[in-house]
Amino acid sequence: MNASALIGKPVTHSAGQYIYNKIFKKNNINSIYLSIDLDMENIPVFIRFARENLLGFNVTAPYKEVILKYLDVIDDTASGIGAVNLVKNCSGKLYGYNADYNGFLFSLKHNKIDPNGKKILILGTGGTARMVYYALKSNYKCTVFNATRNLENKKNKNFFDNLIAYDELMPEYDIIINCTPVGTFPDIKSPIDGSKIMHKSTAIDMIYNPQKTKFLALAENKGCSTVNGVDLFIGQGLETLKKLYNLSIDYQEFKLLFNEKIIK
């Protein structure tokens, strides 16, 4: 039992399989990382397989919330967010974590972004938005708003403090974070237009492919500092390797492999 995996639908876009297997080879680790495109009805079968055959696995959309009911233990952070993207197998018992949380905090620190005292807008209310909101509220003193297309969603009203409609947005936020999938390759749209972005603010996009989304390009035109999703991906990857393999990898080594896979 020395394999790990990524499950989701689809998972063909992920760089993880390439990166992790390169790292295993370089560090003489006898393991393999698999990408598994999984249908919802096959999750119970996969869980039985994972308990017997895997060290653990990563979870991506659309299963980060669904997976919770199949796990034996969920750590406090993942429980607070309501989503798991990393599962560790401990003698057949499955433990759930949210490594995206670690990745997001890593990205903020690595890019010298301090949310304290800032007025922050999160675009979206899905799983990534919940993780970002939870990380900000748990670690910083800041005011956070979430843009949504459904102000009446009860689940969102019970989780987020300040919900605001997209057509009510004004260019008044110190930091804007895109947590929607809008702009992911091959999409070239932006979730908001440039008139909603405050001059010389900070724009963060959770998307890493492309590395400069339309949203970030619009922000650059307003004189903003911009950060894409690469460092979040690296941060959660470093956490995955540490949790499953007790392996610490240098940031630059991981990023070099990422660039080999993504940049054509």
mmCIF file of C-alpha atoms in Angstrom:
data_model
loop_
_atom_site.group_PDB
_atom_site.id
_atom_site.type_symbol
_atom_site.label_atom_id
_atom_site.label_comp_id
_atom_site.label_asym_id
_atom_site.label_seq_id
_atom_site.Cartn_x
_atom_site.Cartn_y
_atom_site.Cartn_z
ATOM 1 C CA MET A 1 0.000 0.000 0.000
ATOM 2 C CA ASN A 2 2.184 2.820 -1.264
ATOM 3 C CA ALA A 3 0.102 4.580 -3.911
ATOM 4 C CA SER A 4 -1.948 7.774 -3.832
ATOM 5 C CA ALA A 5 -4.422 9.402 -6.169
ATOM 6 C CA LEU A 6 -6.564 12.327 -7.213
ATOM 7 C CA ILE A 7 -10.305 11.859 -7.676
ATOM 8 C CA GLY A 8 -12.753 14.234 -9.316
ATOM 9 C CA LYS A 9 -14.616 14.775 -12.570
ATOM 10 C CA PRO A 10 -12.876 15.803 -14.719
ATOM 11 C CA VAL A 11 -9.257 15.477 -13.570
ATOM 12 C CA THR A 12 -7.457 15.579 -16.923
ATOM 13 C CA HIS A 13 -6.506 19.233 -16.340
ATOM 14 C CA SER A 14 -4.567 18.514 -13.143
ATOM 15 C CA ALA A 15 -0.771 18.776 -13.057
ATOM 16 C CA GLY A 16 -0.532 16.653 -9.916
ATOM 17 C CA GLN A 17 0.056 13.253 -11.525
ATOM 18 C CA TYR A 18 3.035 14.540 -13.510
ATOM 19 C CA ILE A 19 4.562 16.446 -10.584
ATOM 20 C CA TYR A 20 4.178 13.856 -7.829
ATOM 21 C CA ASN A 21 5.483 10.976 -9.931
ATOM 22 C CA LYS A 22 8.528 13.040 -10.929
ATOM 23 C CA ILE A 23 9.156 13.797 -7.239
ATOM 24 C CA PHE A 24 8.814 10.109 -6.303
ATOM 25 C CA LYS A 25 11.355 9.125 -8.948
ATOM 26 C CA LYS A 26 13.848 11.803 -7.917
ATOM 27 C CA ASN A 27 13.589 10.882 -4.227
ATOM 28 C CA ASN A 28 13.650 7.100 -4.792
ATOM 29 C CA ILE A 29 10.155 6.667 -3.381
ATOM 30 C CA ASN A 30 8.491 3.452 -4.494
ATOM 31 C CA SER A 31 5.057 4.904 -5.153
ATOM 32 C CA ILE A 32 2.718 6.089 -7.882
ATOM 33 C CA TYR A 33 0.168 8.914 -8.039
ATOM 34 C CA LEU A 34 -2.934 8.246 -10.136
ATOM 35 C CA SER A 35 -5.553 10.592 -11.604
ATOM 36 C CA ILE A 36 -8.974 8.945 -11.443
ATOM 37 C CA ASP A 37 -11.926 10.433 -13.300
ATOM 38 C CA LEU A 38 -14.705 9.195 -11.024
ATOM 39 C CA ASP A 39 -18.474 9.100 -11.479
ATOM 40 C CA MET A 40 -20.548 9.927 -8.386
ATOM 41 C CA GLU A 41 -22.086 6.446 -8.175
ATOM 42 C CA ASN A 42 -18.621 4.862 -8.021
ATOM 43 C CA ILE A 43 -17.437 6.765 -4.937
ATOM 44 C CA PRO A 44 -18.437 3.992 -2.446
ATOM 45 C CA VAL A 45 -16.472 1.418 -4.481
ATOM 46 C CA PHE A 46 -13.479 3.753 -4.639
ATOM 47 C CA ILE A 47 -13.599 4.292 -0.869
ATOM 48 C CA ARG A 48 -13.412 0.536 -0.275
ATOM 49 C CA PHE A 49 -10.492 0.361 -2.704
ATOM 50 C CA ALA A 50 -8.729 3.292 -1.002
ATOM 51 C CA ARG A 51 -8.996 1.779 2.475
ATOM 52 C CA GLU A 52 -7.169 -1.342 1.279
ATOM 53 C CA ASN A 53 -4.759 0.029 -1.334
ATOM 54 C CA LEU A 54 -3.920 3.734 -0.962
ATOM 55 C CA LEU A 55 -1.841 5.833 1.425
ATOM 56 C CA GLY A 56 -4.377 8.557 0.737
ATOM 57 C CA PHE A 57 -5.862 10.686 -1.993
ATOM 58 C CA ASN A 58 -6.642 14.225 -3.055
ATOM 59 C CA VAL A 59 -10.174 15.320 -3.899
ATOM 60 C CA THR A 60 -11.156 17.949 -6.445
ATOM 61 C CA ALA A 61 -14.460 19.222 -7.843
ATOM 62 C CA PRO A 62 -17.208 18.214 -7.611
ATOM 63 C CA TYR A 63 -16.551 15.918 -4.622
ATOM 64 C CA LYS A 64 -14.911 18.101 -1.939
ATOM 65 C CA GLU A 65 -18.152 18.280 0.062
ATOM 66 C CA VAL A 66 -19.641 14.916 -0.950
ATOM 67 C CA ILE A 67 -16.588 13.031 0.328
ATOM 68 C CA LEU A 68 -17.146 14.069 3.954
ATOM 69 C CA LYS A 69 -19.822 11.451 4.601
ATOM 70 C CA TYR A 70 -17.448 8.639 3.609
ATOM 71 C CA LEU A 71 -14.667 9.579 6.043
ATOM 72 C CA ASP A 72 -14.038 8.364 9.584
ATOM 73 C CA VAL A 73 -12.407 11.533 10.995
ATOM 74 C CA ILE A 74 -12.481 15.130 9.742
ATOM 75 C CA ASP A 75 -10.090 17.685 11.220
ATOM 76 C CA ASP A 76 -11.440 20.940 12.662
ATOM 77 C CA THR A 77 -10.376 23.141 9.742
ATOM 78 C CA ALA A 78 -11.941 20.913 7.081
ATOM 79 C CA SER A 79 -15.066 20.580 9.221
ATOM 80 C CA GLY A 80 -15.305 24.362 9.617
ATOM 81 C CA ILE A 81 -14.966 24.868 5.872
ATOM 82 C CA GLY A 82 -17.269 21.971 5.063
ATOM 83 C CA ALA A 83 -14.929 20.582 2.413
ATOM 84 C CA VAL A 84 -12.060 18.074 2.197
ATOM 85 C CA ASN A 85 -9.419 17.892 -0.519
ATOM 86 C CA LEU A 86 -6.899 15.574 1.163
ATOM 87 C CA VAL A 87 -7.576 12.178 2.742
ATOM 88 C CA LYS A 88 -4.991 10.130 4.652
ATOM 89 C CA ASN A 89 -5.374 6.405 5.236
ATOM 90 C CA CYS A 90 -4.296 5.346 8.711
ATOM 91 C CA SER A 91 -4.626 1.559 8.932
ATOM 92 C CA GLY A 92 -7.911 1.564 7.044
ATOM 93 C CA LYS A 93 -9.296 4.616 8.818
ATOM 94 C CA LEU A 94 -9.756 7.653 6.564
ATOM 95 C CA TYR A 95 -8.861 11.131 7.897
ATOM 96 C CA GLY A 96 -9.989 14.236 6.015
ATOM 97 C CA TYR A 97 -8.101 17.542 5.720
ATOM 98 C CA ASN A 98 -8.299 20.715 3.655
ATOM 99 C CA ALA A 99 -4.835 21.262 2.175
ATOM 100 C CA ASP A 100 -6.203 24.122 0.037
ATOM 101 C CA TYR A 101 -6.460 26.064 3.303
ATOM 102 C CA ASN A 102 -2.717 25.602 3.866
ATOM 103 C CA GLY A 103 -2.055 26.451 0.223
ATOM 104 C CA PHE A 104 -3.992 29.699 0.356
ATOM 105 C CA LEU A 105 -2.226 30.885 3.525
ATOM 106 C CA PHE A 106 1.097 29.863 1.955
ATOM 107 C CA SER A 107 0.282 31.927 -1.143
ATOM 108 C CA LEU A 108 -0.553 35.020 0.912
ATOM 109 C CA LYS A 109 2.678 34.753 2.899
ATOM 110 C CA HIS A 110 4.850 33.945 -0.123
ATOM 111 C CA ASN A 111 3.493 36.963 -2.016
ATOM 112 C CA LYS A 112 3.702 39.259 1.037
ATOM 113 C CA ILE A 113 -0.031 39.998 1.138
ATOM 114 C CA ASP A 114 -1.345 41.104 4.540
ATOM 115 C CA PRO A 115 -5.165 41.058 4.732
ATOM 116 C CA ASN A 116 -5.248 42.672 8.190
ATOM 117 C CA GLY A 117 -7.388 45.788 8.225
ATOM 118 C CA LYS A 118 -8.395 45.309 4.587
ATOM 119 C CA LYS A 119 -11.778 45.345 2.898
ATOM 120 C CA ILE A 120 -11.887 42.133 0.883
ATOM 121 C CA LEU A 121 -14.232 40.874 -1.829
ATOM 122 C CA ILE A 122 -14.481 37.165 -2.652
ATOM 123 C CA LEU A 123 -16.082 36.360 -5.985
ATOM 124 C CA GLY A 124 -18.240 33.273 -5.511
ATOM 125 C CA THR A 125 -19.723 31.185 -2.709
ATOM 126 C CA GLY A 126 -18.653 27.649 -3.679
ATOM 127 C CA GLY A 127 -16.164 25.316 -1.998
ATOM 128 C CA THR A 128 -13.084 27.400 -2.840
ATOM 129 C CA ALA A 129 -14.817 30.578 -1.688
ATOM 130 C CA ARG A 130 -15.752 28.924 1.604
ATOM 131 C CA MET A 131 -12.138 27.867 2.151
ATOM 132 C CA VAL A 132 -10.785 31.361 1.417
ATOM 133 C CA TYR A 133 -13.415 33.006 3.630
ATOM 134 C CA TYR A 134 -12.674 30.616 6.499
ATOM 135 C CA ALA A 135 -8.910 31.123 6.182
ATOM 136 C CA LEU A 136 -9.260 34.915 6.186
ATOM 137 C CA LYS A 137 -11.664 35.032 9.141
ATOM 138 C CA SER A 138 -9.590 32.536 11.157
ATOM 139 C CA ASN A 139 -6.222 34.226 10.683
ATOM 140 C CA TYR A 140 -6.766 37.947 10.032
ATOM 141 C CA LYS A 141 -8.797 40.914 11.215
ATOM 142 C CA CYS A 142 -10.467 41.999 8.005
ATOM 143 C CA THR A 143 -13.899 42.681 6.549
ATOM 144 C CA VAL A 144 -14.968 40.128 3.970
ATOM 145 C CA PHE A 145 -17.763 40.318 1.385
ATOM 146 C CA ASN A 146 -18.884 37.556 -0.991
ATOM 147 C CA ALA A 147 -20.351 38.266 -4.407
ATOM 148 C CA THR A 148 -23.156 35.851 -5.272
ATOM 149 C CA ARG A 149 -25.775 35.332 -7.941
ATOM 150 C CA ASN A 150 -28.237 33.979 -5.369
ATOM 151 C CA LEU A 151 -28.687 36.166 -2.308
ATOM 152 C CA GLU A 152 -31.434 33.916 -0.934
ATOM 153 C CA ASN A 153 -29.423 30.695 -0.718
ATOM 154 C CA LYS A 154 -29.930 29.586 2.889
ATOM 155 C CA LYS A 155 -26.692 27.611 3.105
ATOM 156 C CA ASN A 156 -24.685 30.655 2.044
ATOM 157 C CA LYS A 157 -26.579 33.020 4.346
ATOM 158 C CA ASN A 158 -25.756 30.763 7.295
ATOM 159 C CA PHE A 159 -22.029 30.627 6.462
ATOM 160 C CA PHE A 160 -20.974 34.028 5.082
ATOM 161 C CA ASP A 161 -21.259 37.356 6.921
ATOM 162 C CA ASN A 162 -21.764 39.741 4.021
ATOM 163 C CA LEU A 163 -23.376 38.653 0.764
ATOM 164 C CA ILE A 164 -23.649 41.098 -2.117
ATOM 165 C CA ALA A 165 -25.082 40.831 -5.630
ATOM 166 C CA TYR A 166 -22.727 41.171 -8.595
ATOM 167 C CA ASP A 167 -24.686 44.123 -10.002
ATOM 168 C CA GLU A 168 -24.187 46.013 -6.729
ATOM 169 C CA LEU A 169 -20.369 45.793 -6.763
ATOM 170 C CA MET A 170 -18.411 49.030 -6.569
ATOM 171 C CA PRO A 171 -14.624 49.603 -7.012
ATOM 172 C CA GLU A 172 -13.964 49.936 -3.270
ATOM 173 C CA TYR A 173 -12.166 46.741 -2.189
ATOM 174 C CA ASP A 174 -8.501 46.532 -1.169
ATOM 175 C CA ILE A 175 -8.295 42.884 -2.245
ATOM 176 C CA ILE A 176 -10.473 40.987 -4.736
ATOM 177 C CA ILE A 177 -10.206 37.188 -4.890
ATOM 178 C CA ASN A 178 -11.713 35.192 -7.737
ATOM 179 C CA CYS A 179 -12.940 31.871 -6.392
ATOM 180 C CA THR A 180 -15.134 31.047 -9.387
ATOM 181 C CA PRO A 181 -14.027 28.818 -12.292
ATOM 182 C CA VAL A 182 -14.676 31.661 -14.754
ATOM 183 C CA GLY A 183 -11.482 32.259 -16.717
ATOM 184 C CA THR A 184 -10.130 28.700 -16.573
ATOM 185 C CA PHE A 185 -8.573 27.535 -19.851
ATOM 186 C CA PRO A 186 -9.973 27.579 -22.513
ATOM 187 C CA ASP A 187 -12.457 30.158 -21.148
ATOM 188 C CA ILE A 188 -11.274 33.749 -21.688
ATOM 189 C CA LYS A 189 -13.989 35.574 -19.754
ATOM 190 C CA SER A 190 -13.722 37.457 -16.450
ATOM 191 C CA PRO A 191 -16.232 37.124 -13.589
ATOM 192 C CA ILE A 192 -16.362 40.951 -13.347
ATOM 193 C CA ASP A 193 -15.438 43.822 -15.639
ATOM 194 C CA GLY A 194 -12.620 46.267 -15.013
ATOM 195 C CA SER A 195 -14.942 49.025 -13.766
ATOM 196 C CA LYS A 196 -15.523 46.990 -10.560
ATOM 197 C CA ILE A 197 -11.813 46.855 -9.696
ATOM 198 C CA MET A 198 -10.307 49.593 -7.530
ATOM 199 C CA HIS A 199 -7.184 51.311 -8.847
ATOM 200 C CA LYS A 200 -3.951 49.995 -7.299
ATOM 201 C CA SER A 201 -5.678 47.325 -5.214
ATOM 202 C CA THR A 202 -4.682 43.627 -5.121
ATOM 203 C CA ALA A 203 -6.254 40.956 -7.320
ATOM 204 C CA ILE A 204 -5.904 37.238 -6.595
ATOM 205 C CA ASP A 205 -7.149 34.453 -8.854
ATOM 206 C CA MET A 206 -7.395 30.856 -7.634
ATOM 207 C CA ILE A 207 -7.005 29.704 -11.267
ATOM 208 C CA TYR A 208 -3.517 28.630 -12.390
ATOM 209 C CA ASN A 209 -4.213 27.755 -16.027
ATOM 210 C CA PRO A 210 -3.849 30.196 -17.671
ATOM 211 C CA GLN A 211 -1.457 31.924 -15.306
ATOM 212 C CA LYS A 212 -2.746 35.327 -16.412
ATOM 213 C CA THR A 213 -6.529 35.181 -16.599
ATOM 214 C CA LYS A 214 -8.715 37.885 -18.132
ATOM 215 C CA PHE A 215 -9.565 38.983 -14.572
ATOM 216 C CA LEU A 216 -5.881 39.475 -13.702
ATOM 217 C CA ALA A 217 -5.230 41.257 -17.000
ATOM 218 C CA LEU A 218 -8.058 43.706 -16.237
ATOM 219 C CA ALA A 219 -6.608 44.238 -12.748
ATOM 220 C CA GLU A 220 -3.139 44.930 -14.134
ATOM 221 C CA ASN A 221 -4.676 47.609 -16.377
ATOM 222 C CA LYS A 222 -5.940 49.287 -13.193
ATOM 223 C CA GLY A 223 -2.433 49.310 -11.698
ATOM 224 C CA CYS A 224 -3.162 46.440 -9.326
ATOM 225 C CA SER A 225 -0.693 43.910 -7.970
ATOM 226 C CA THR A 226 -1.798 40.437 -9.066
ATOM 227 C CA VAL A 227 -1.360 36.858 -7.846
ATOM 228 C CA ASN A 228 -2.521 33.733 -9.668
ATOM 229 C CA GLY A 229 -3.342 30.280 -8.310
ATOM 230 C CA VAL A 230 0.110 28.748 -8.818
ATOM 231 C CA ASP A 231 1.342 29.278 -5.266
ATOM 232 C CA LEU A 232 -1.901 27.959 -3.786
ATOM 233 C CA PHE A 233 -1.495 24.814 -5.903
ATOM 234 C CA ILE A 234 2.129 24.471 -4.795
ATOM 235 C CA GLY A 235 1.273 25.114 -1.144
ATOM 236 C CA GLN A 236 -1.411 22.436 -1.049
ATOM 237 C CA GLY A 237 0.903 20.083 -2.943
ATOM 238 C CA LEU A 238 3.661 20.548 -0.380
ATOM 239 C CA GLU A 239 1.104 19.828 2.359
ATOM 240 C CA THR A 240 -0.064 16.681 0.552
ATOM 241 C CA LEU A 241 3.485 15.311 0.302
ATOM 242 C CA LYS A 242 4.140 16.094 3.949
ATOM 243 C CA LYS A 243 0.902 14.478 5.167
ATOM 244 C CA LEU A 244 0.999 11.320 3.053
ATOM 245 C CA TYR A 245 4.750 10.715 2.608
ATOM 246 C CA ASN A 246 6.385 12.733 5.409
ATOM 247 C CA LEU A 247 8.344 14.390 2.600
ATOM 248 C CA SER A 248 9.452 18.032 2.543
ATOM 249 C CA ILE A 249 10.102 19.434 -0.931
ATOM 250 C CA ASP A 250 11.702 22.772 -1.806
ATOM 251 C CA TYR A 251 9.294 25.336 -3.267
ATOM 252 C CA GLN A 252 11.470 25.998 -6.312
ATOM 253 C CA GLU A 253 11.762 22.292 -7.097
ATOM 254 C CA PHE A 254 7.973 21.918 -7.033
ATOM 255 C CA LYS A 255 7.450 25.067 -9.112
ATOM 256 C CA LEU A 256 9.960 23.939 -11.738
ATOM 257 C CA LEU A 257 8.015 20.707 -12.221
ATOM 258 C CA PHE A 258 4.767 22.659 -12.324
ATOM 259 C CA ASN A 259 6.118 24.890 -15.086
ATOM 260 C CA GLU A 260 7.382 21.894 -17.042
ATOM 261 C CA LYS A 261 3.833 20.529 -17.095
ATOM 262 C CA ILE A 262 1.809 23.736 -17.577
ATOM 263 C CA ILE A 263 3.975 25.963 -19.748
ATOM 264 C CA LYS A 264 4.109 24.579 -23.249
#
